[in-house]
C-alpha cells in the first residue's frame, strides 16, 4: 500500500519516504487542528504504511520533532561573511525572516505540543544543539581573527530569544531592522566588558 | 445540574463558578492530552453546565486563555522596592521562579495551543498588556525618582525573553542568579546610552 511517490528526490528510497512523510506532516500541520493529527492521518496523506511510520519514528511526537528540526536547521544556514558583525547580522536577519513565515509559527507551536503530548525529547534542544555547533564555529572564527565575540549563551539570549519572543508573545515578527538592532545591542554588551 | 461547589470563595456566585471552572481546567491540563481537552470535560469536572461555559467563554480556547492570563497575572505582582534595580530584580527573580513551576510550562504550552486551535486572540497579548501596564508604571516611578530606566520593550527583550527562552528552548529554567544577571545586563545597556 506504498502509494505513488511524489516527484523523485535524491538519496534513494529511504530519503524519498522521509521527504514524502515530512511533506504530509507539513500539509497536515497547516490544515488540521492539533488534536486531530495522528500517525494514521500522516500514513493516509503520505501513502506510507503506518507500520513503516511507527518503525521509523516510534511516535507522532518524534515524527513532528524530526520535521521541525529538519526545517529549522535547513532554513537558516550560518554564513561566513568575514566579520563578526557581518555574520551576526546575516544570522539575525535570516532568523527574523524565518520566524516571520506562517509555517514557522506552526512549527514552533508543533514543537511545544509534540513534546508535551507524548513525553519525547524536546526537538528544540536537538535544534539548538545542531545550530549551537554552527554558531559556536562562527564565534570561534571571530576570536581567531582577533575579534572579541560574545558567548554562545549571550548570542542566544540577546538576539535569538527576543526574535522568538516577538513571534510567540507579540504574535508579530520583529523584522530585519529590529534584528540588526539586537546585534548592535549584543556587540555593545561585549564592547563594554 | 450545577453540582456541589468547592470551598466557598468571596465574590458571589459568578466568581465561584469562575473559580470552579478554572480549577477544573488546571486539573485537566495537568492530566489530559491536549487533544482530549474539551468543553464537555471541563463541564463534567467542574460541575458547571456546558451551556454556561459556552455562554460565558464562547470557546475552549477563550476559556484556556482566561485561565492562563489570570494565573500568570496573579502569580507575579510587580513590587515597589524604592529603586529601579530593586524593582527589576524582584520582578526578574519572581518570573524566574514562576516559569520554573511545572504548571507554568503547562500554561505556556496551553497558550500556544489554545490560540491556534480555535483562532482566538492570543492570551499572551492580553497578559502582556496587563503586565505591561504594571511594568510601565515601575519604569515611570524610576524616571520620577530621577533614575534612567530602560524602555518597556528593552525590559521585555533583555530580561523576560531569555527567562522564557530558557524554559521553552532549553527546557530548563534559568534560576534567580541568572535572572539577576539579566537585570545587570539591562542596566549596563541603559547606563551606556
Coordinates of C-alpha atoms in Angstrom, one line a residue:
Chain A
X1 CA 0.0 0.0 0.0
X2 CA 3.0 2.3 -0.5
X3 CA 1.2 4.6 -2.9
X4 CA 2.8 6.6 -5.7
X5 CA 5.8 8.7 -4.7
X6 CA 5.9 12.4 -5.2
X7 CA 8.5 13.8 -7.6
X8 CA 11.7 11.8 -7.4
X9 CA 14.2 13.1 -4.9
X10 CA 17.9 12.3 -4.4
X11 CA 19.1 9.9 -1.7
X12 CA 17.3 6.7 -2.6
X13 CA 14.1 5.2 -1.2
X14 CA 14.7 6.0 2.5
X15 CA 15.2 9.6 1.7
X16 CA 12.2 9.7 -0.6
X17 CA 10.0 8.1 2.1
X18 CA 11.3 10.7 4.6
X19 CA 10.6 13.5 2.2
X20 CA 7.1 12.3 1.4
X21 CA 6.3 11.9 5.1
X22 CA 7.7 15.3 6.0
X23 CA 5.6 16.9 3.3
X24 CA 2.5 15.2 4.6
X25 CA 3.2 16.4 8.1
X26 CA 3.7 20.0 7.0
X27 CA 0.5 19.9 5.0
X28 CA -1.4 18.4 7.9
X29 CA 0.0 20.9 10.4
X30 CA -1.3 23.7 8.1
X31 CA -4.7 22.2 7.8
X32 CA -5.7 20.3 10.9
X33 CA -6.4 21.0 14.5
X34 CA -3.6 19.8 16.6
X35 CA -5.8 17.3 18.3
X36 CA -6.8 15.7 15.1
X37 CA -3.3 15.0 13.9
X38 CA -2.4 11.3 14.0
X39 CA 0.0 8.7 12.6
X40 CA -3.0 7.3 10.7
X41 CA -3.6 10.6 9.0
X42 CA 0.1 11.0 8.1
X43 CA 0.0 7.5 6.6
X44 CA -3.0 8.3 4.6
X45 CA -1.7 11.6 3.3
X46 CA 1.9 10.4 2.5
X47 CA 0.9 7.0 1.2
X48 CA 3.5 5.4 3.6
X49 CA 2.4 2.5 5.7
X50 CA 1.6 3.1 9.4
X51 CA 3.9 0.2 10.3
X52 CA 6.8 2.0 8.5
X53 CA 6.0 5.2 10.3
X54 CA 5.9 3.5 13.7
X55 CA 9.1 1.6 13.0
X56 CA 11.0 4.6 11.8
X57 CA 9.7 7.3 14.2
X58 CA 8.1 5.5 17.0
X59 CA 5.6 8.2 17.9
X60 CA 3.8 11.1 16.3
X61 CA 5.7 13.5 18.6
X62 CA 9.1 12.1 17.4
X63 CA 8.0 12.4 13.8
X64 CA 6.9 16.1 14.3
X65 CA 10.2 16.7 16.1
X66 CA 12.1 15.3 13.2
X67 CA 10.2 17.6 10.8
X68 CA 10.6 20.7 12.9
X69 CA 14.3 20.1 13.5
X70 CA 15.0 19.5 9.8
X71 CA 13.1 22.5 8.7
X72 CA 14.5 24.9 11.2
X73 CA 18.1 23.7 10.5
X74 CA 17.7 23.8 6.8
X75 CA 16.0 27.2 6.8
X76 CA 18.8 29.4 8.1
X77 CA 22.4 28.2 7.5
X78 CA 25.0 30.2 9.3
X79 CA 27.0 32.3 6.9
X80 CA 30.7 33.3 6.9
X81 CA 30.9 36.9 5.8
X82 CA 34.4 37.6 7.1
X83 CA 33.4 39.8 10.1
X84 CA 31.7 39.1 13.4
X85 CA 29.2 41.9 12.8
X86 CA 28.5 40.6 9.3
X87 CA 28.0 37.1 10.4
X88 CA 25.7 38.1 13.3
X89 CA 23.6 40.4 11.2
X90 CA 23.3 37.8 8.4
X91 CA 22.2 35.3 11.0
X92 CA 19.8 37.6 12.9
X93 CA 18.1 38.9 9.7
X94 CA 17.8 35.3 8.5
X95 CA 16.1 34.2 11.7
X96 CA 13.9 37.2 11.7
X97 CA 12.8 36.2 8.2
X98 CA 12.4 32.6 9.0
X99 CA 10.2 33.2 12.1
X100 CA 8.1 35.6 10.1
X101 CA 6.8 32.8 7.8
X102 CA 3.5 31.4 8.9
X103 CA 4.8 27.9 8.7
X104 CA 7.5 28.8 11.2
X105 CA 4.9 29.8 13.8
X106 CA 3.2 26.5 13.1
X107 CA 6.5 24.6 13.7
X108 CA 7.1 26.5 16.9
X109 CA 3.8 25.5 18.2
X110 CA 4.1 22.0 16.9
X111 CA 7.3 21.7 18.9
X112 CA 5.5 22.7 22.1
X113 CA 2.7 20.3 21.6
X114 CA 4.6 17.4 20.1
X115 CA 6.8 17.3 23.1
X116 CA 4.1 17.5 25.7
X117 CA 1.8 15.1 24.1
X118 CA 3.9 12.0 24.3
X119 CA 6.8 13.0 26.5
X120 CA 9.6 12.8 23.9
X121 CA 12.8 14.7 23.9
X122 CA 12.1 18.4 23.0
X123 CA 13.0 19.0 19.4
X124 CA 14.1 22.5 20.3
X125 CA 17.0 21.1 22.2
X126 CA 18.2 19.0 19.3
X127 CA 17.8 22.0 17.1
X128 CA 19.7 24.2 19.4
X129 CA 22.4 21.6 19.7
X130 CA 22.9 21.4 15.9
X131 CA 22.5 25.1 15.5
X132 CA 24.7 25.8 18.5
X133 CA 27.6 24.0 17.0
X134 CA 27.4 26.2 13.9
X135 CA 27.0 29.3 15.9
X136 CA 29.9 28.4 18.1
X137 CA 32.0 27.9 15.0
X138 CA 31.0 31.5 13.9
X139 CA 32.1 32.9 17.3
X140 CA 35.4 30.9 17.1
X141 CA 36.1 32.3 13.7
X142 CA 35.7 35.8 15.1
X143 CA 38.1 35.0 18.0
X144 CA 40.6 33.6 15.6
X145 CA 40.5 36.8 13.6
X146 CA 41.3 38.7 16.9
X147 CA 37.7 40.0 17.4
X148 CA 36.0 39.9 20.8
X149 CA 32.9 37.7 20.3
X150 CA 30.1 37.2 22.8
X151 CA 29.5 33.8 24.3
X152 CA 27.0 31.5 22.6
X153 CA 24.6 32.0 25.5
X154 CA 24.8 35.8 25.1
X155 CA 24.1 35.4 21.4
X156 CA 21.1 33.2 22.1
X157 CA 19.7 35.4 24.9
X158 CA 20.3 38.8 23.4
X159 CA 19.5 38.1 19.7
X160 CA 17.6 34.8 19.3
X161 CA 15.4 35.0 22.4
X162 CA 13.8 38.4 21.5
X163 CA 13.2 37.3 17.9
X164 CA 11.3 34.3 19.1
X165 CA 9.6 36.3 21.9
X166 CA 8.2 38.7 19.3
X167 CA 6.6 35.9 17.4
X168 CA 5.4 33.9 20.4
X169 CA 4.2 36.7 22.7
X170 CA 3.5 39.6 20.5
X171 CA 2.3 37.4 17.6
X172 CA 4.2 39.8 15.4
X173 CA 7.7 39.2 13.9
X174 CA 10.4 41.7 14.7
X175 CA 11.7 42.4 11.1
X176 CA 15.2 42.8 9.7
X177 CA 15.9 46.3 11.1
X178 CA 15.0 45.2 14.6
X179 CA 17.1 42.1 14.2
X180 CA 20.1 44.3 13.3
X181 CA 19.4 46.4 16.4
X182 CA 19.6 43.3 18.5
X183 CA 23.1 42.6 17.1
X184 CA 24.1 46.2 17.9
X185 CA 22.9 45.6 21.5
X186 CA 24.9 42.3 21.7
X187 CA 28.1 44.0 20.3
X188 CA 27.6 46.9 22.7
X189 CA 27.5 44.5 25.6
X190 CA 30.7 42.7 24.6
X191 CA 32.4 46.0 23.8
X192 CA 31.7 47.3 27.4
X193 CA 33.2 44.2 29.1
Chain B
X1 CA -27.0 20.1 37.1
X2 CA -24.8 22.8 38.8
X3 CA -23.1 20.3 41.1
X4 CA -21.8 21.0 44.6
X5 CA -19.4 24.0 44.7
X6 CA -15.9 23.7 46.0
X7 CA -15.0 25.6 49.2
X8 CA -16.8 28.9 49.4
X9 CA -15.0 31.8 47.8
X10 CA -15.5 35.5 48.0
X11 CA -17.2 37.4 45.2
X12 CA -20.6 35.7 44.9
X13 CA -21.9 33.1 42.5
X14 CA -20.2 34.3 39.3
X15 CA -16.8 34.4 41.0
X16 CA -17.4 30.9 42.5
X17 CA -18.3 29.5 39.1
X18 CA -15.2 31.0 37.5
X19 CA -13.0 29.6 40.3
X20 CA -14.5 26.2 39.9
X21 CA -14.1 26.2 36.2
X22 CA -10.5 27.5 36.4
X23 CA -9.7 24.8 38.8
X24 CA -11.1 22.1 36.5
X25 CA -9.1 23.5 33.6
X26 CA -5.9 23.5 35.6
X27 CA -6.5 19.9 36.7
X28 CA -7.4 18.7 33.2
X29 CA -4.3 20.5 31.7
X30 CA -2.2 18.5 34.2
X31 CA -3.8 15.2 33.4
X32 CA -5.0 15.1 29.8
X33 CA -3.5 15.1 26.4
X34 CA -4.1 18.4 24.7
X35 CA -6.2 16.9 22.1
X36 CA -8.6 15.3 24.6
X37 CA -9.4 18.5 26.4
X38 CA -12.9 19.7 25.7
X39 CA -15.7 22.0 27.0
X40 CA -17.6 18.8 27.8
X41 CA -14.7 17.5 30.0
X42 CA -14.5 20.9 31.8
X43 CA -18.2 20.8 32.4
X44 CA -18.0 17.3 33.8
X45 CA -15.1 18.1 36.1
X46 CA -16.3 21.5 37.3
X47 CA -20.0 20.6 37.7
X48 CA -20.8 23.7 35.6
X49 CA -23.2 23.3 32.7
X50 CA -21.8 23.3 29.2
X51 CA -24.4 25.9 28.3
X52 CA -22.9 28.2 31.0
X53 CA -19.4 27.6 29.8
X54 CA -20.3 28.4 26.2
X55 CA -22.3 31.5 27.2
X56 CA -19.5 32.8 29.3
X57 CA -16.4 31.9 27.4
X58 CA -17.6 31.0 23.9
X59 CA -14.8 28.6 23.1
X60 CA -12.4 26.2 24.8
X61 CA -9.5 28.4 23.5
X62 CA -11.0 31.5 25.1
X63 CA -11.5 29.6 28.4
X64 CA -7.9 28.4 28.5
X65 CA -6.8 31.9 27.7
X66 CA -8.8 33.3 30.6
X67 CA -7.2 30.8 32.9
X68 CA -3.7 31.4 31.6
X69 CA -4.0 35.1 31.8
X70 CA -5.4 35.0 35.3
X71 CA -2.7 32.7 36.6
X72 CA 0.2 34.5 35.0
X73 CA -1.0 37.9 36.3
X74 CA -1.8 36.7 39.8
X75 CA 1.5 34.8 40.1
X76 CA 3.9 37.6 39.9
X77 CA 2.8 41.0 41.1
X78 CA 5.2 43.9 40.3
X79 CA 6.7 45.2 43.6
X80 CA 7.7 48.7 44.6
X81 CA 11.0 48.4 46.4
X82 CA 12.0 52.0 46.0
X83 CA 14.8 51.6 43.5
X84 CA 14.9 50.6 39.8
X85 CA 17.4 47.8 40.4
X86 CA 15.4 46.5 43.3
X87 CA 12.1 46.5 41.4
X88 CA 13.8 44.9 38.4
X89 CA 15.5 42.2 40.4
X90 CA 12.3 41.4 42.4
X91 CA 10.4 41.1 39.1
X92 CA 13.1 39.1 37.3
X93 CA 13.5 36.7 40.2
X94 CA 9.8 36.3 40.6
X95 CA 9.4 35.5 36.9
X96 CA 12.3 33.0 37.1
X97 CA 10.5 31.3 39.9
X98 CA 7.2 31.3 38.2
X99 CA 8.4 29.8 35.0
X100 CA 10.2 27.1 36.9
X101 CA 6.9 25.7 38.2
X102 CA 5.7 22.7 36.1
X103 CA 2.3 24.3 35.9
X104 CA 3.8 27.4 34.3
X105 CA 5.2 25.3 31.4
X106 CA 1.8 23.7 31.1
X107 CA 0.3 27.2 30.8
X108 CA 2.8 28.4 28.3
X109 CA 2.1 25.5 26.1
X110 CA -1.7 25.8 26.7
X111 CA -1.3 29.4 25.5
X112 CA 0.2 28.2 22.2
X113 CA -2.3 25.5 21.6
X114 CA -5.4 27.3 22.7
X115 CA -4.7 30.2 20.4
X116 CA -4.1 28.0 17.4
X117 CA -6.9 25.6 17.9
X118 CA -9.8 27.9 17.5
X119 CA -8.3 31.1 16.2
X120 CA -9.0 33.3 19.3
X121 CA -6.9 36.3 20.4
X122 CA -3.6 35.2 21.9
X123 CA -3.8 35.2 25.7
X124 CA -0.1 36.2 25.7
X125 CA -1.1 39.5 24.3
X126 CA -3.7 40.1 26.9
X127 CA -1.3 39.1 29.6
X128 CA 1.5 41.3 28.2
X129 CA -1.0 44.2 28.0
X130 CA -2.0 43.9 31.7
X131 CA 1.5 43.1 32.8
X132 CA 2.9 45.8 30.5
X133 CA 0.8 48.5 32.3
X134 CA 2.3 47.4 35.6
X135 CA 5.8 47.3 34.3
X136 CA 5.5 50.7 32.6
X137 CA 4.4 52.1 36.0
X138 CA 7.5 50.6 37.5
X139 CA 9.7 52.3 34.9
X140 CA 7.8 55.6 35.3
X141 CA 8.4 55.5 39.1
X142 CA 12.1 55.2 38.4
X143 CA 12.0 58.1 36.0
X144 CA 10.1 60.2 38.6
X145 CA 12.9 59.4 41.1
X146 CA 15.5 60.7 38.6
X147 CA 16.7 57.3 37.6
X148 CA 17.4 56.4 33.9
X149 CA 15.0 53.4 33.2
X150 CA 15.1 51.3 30.1
X151 CA 12.1 51.2 27.8
X152 CA 9.4 48.6 28.4
X153 CA 10.5 46.8 25.2
X154 CA 14.1 46.7 26.4
X155 CA 12.9 45.2 29.7
X156 CA 10.9 42.6 27.9
X157 CA 13.6 41.7 25.4
X158 CA 16.6 41.7 27.7
X159 CA 15.1 40.2 30.8
X160 CA 11.8 38.5 30.1
X161 CA 12.6 36.9 26.7
X162 CA 15.6 35.0 27.9
X163 CA 13.8 33.7 31.0
X164 CA 11.1 32.3 28.8
X165 CA 13.6 31.2 26.2
X166 CA 15.4 29.0 28.8
X167 CA 12.1 27.3 29.7
X168 CA 10.8 26.9 26.1
X169 CA 14.0 26.0 24.3
X170 CA 16.4 24.7 26.9
X171 CA 13.5 23.1 28.9
X172 CA 15.4 24.3 31.9
X173 CA 14.6 27.4 33.9
X174 CA 17.3 30.0 34.4
X175 CA 17.1 30.5 38.2
X176 CA 17.3 33.5 40.4
X177 CA 21.0 34.3 40.0
X178 CA 20.8 34.2 36.2
X179 CA 17.7 36.4 36.4
X180 CA 19.7 39.0 38.4
X181 CA 22.5 38.7 35.8
X182 CA 19.9 39.7 33.1
X183 CA 19.0 42.8 35.2
X184 CA 22.7 43.7 35.3
X185 CA 22.8 43.4 31.5
X186 CA 19.8 45.6 31.1
X187 CA 21.1 48.3 33.5
X188 CA 24.5 48.1 31.7
X189 CA 22.8 48.8 28.4
X190 CA 20.9 51.8 29.7
X191 CA 24.0 53.1 31.5
X192 CA 25.9 53.1 28.3
X193 CA 23.4 55.1 26.3

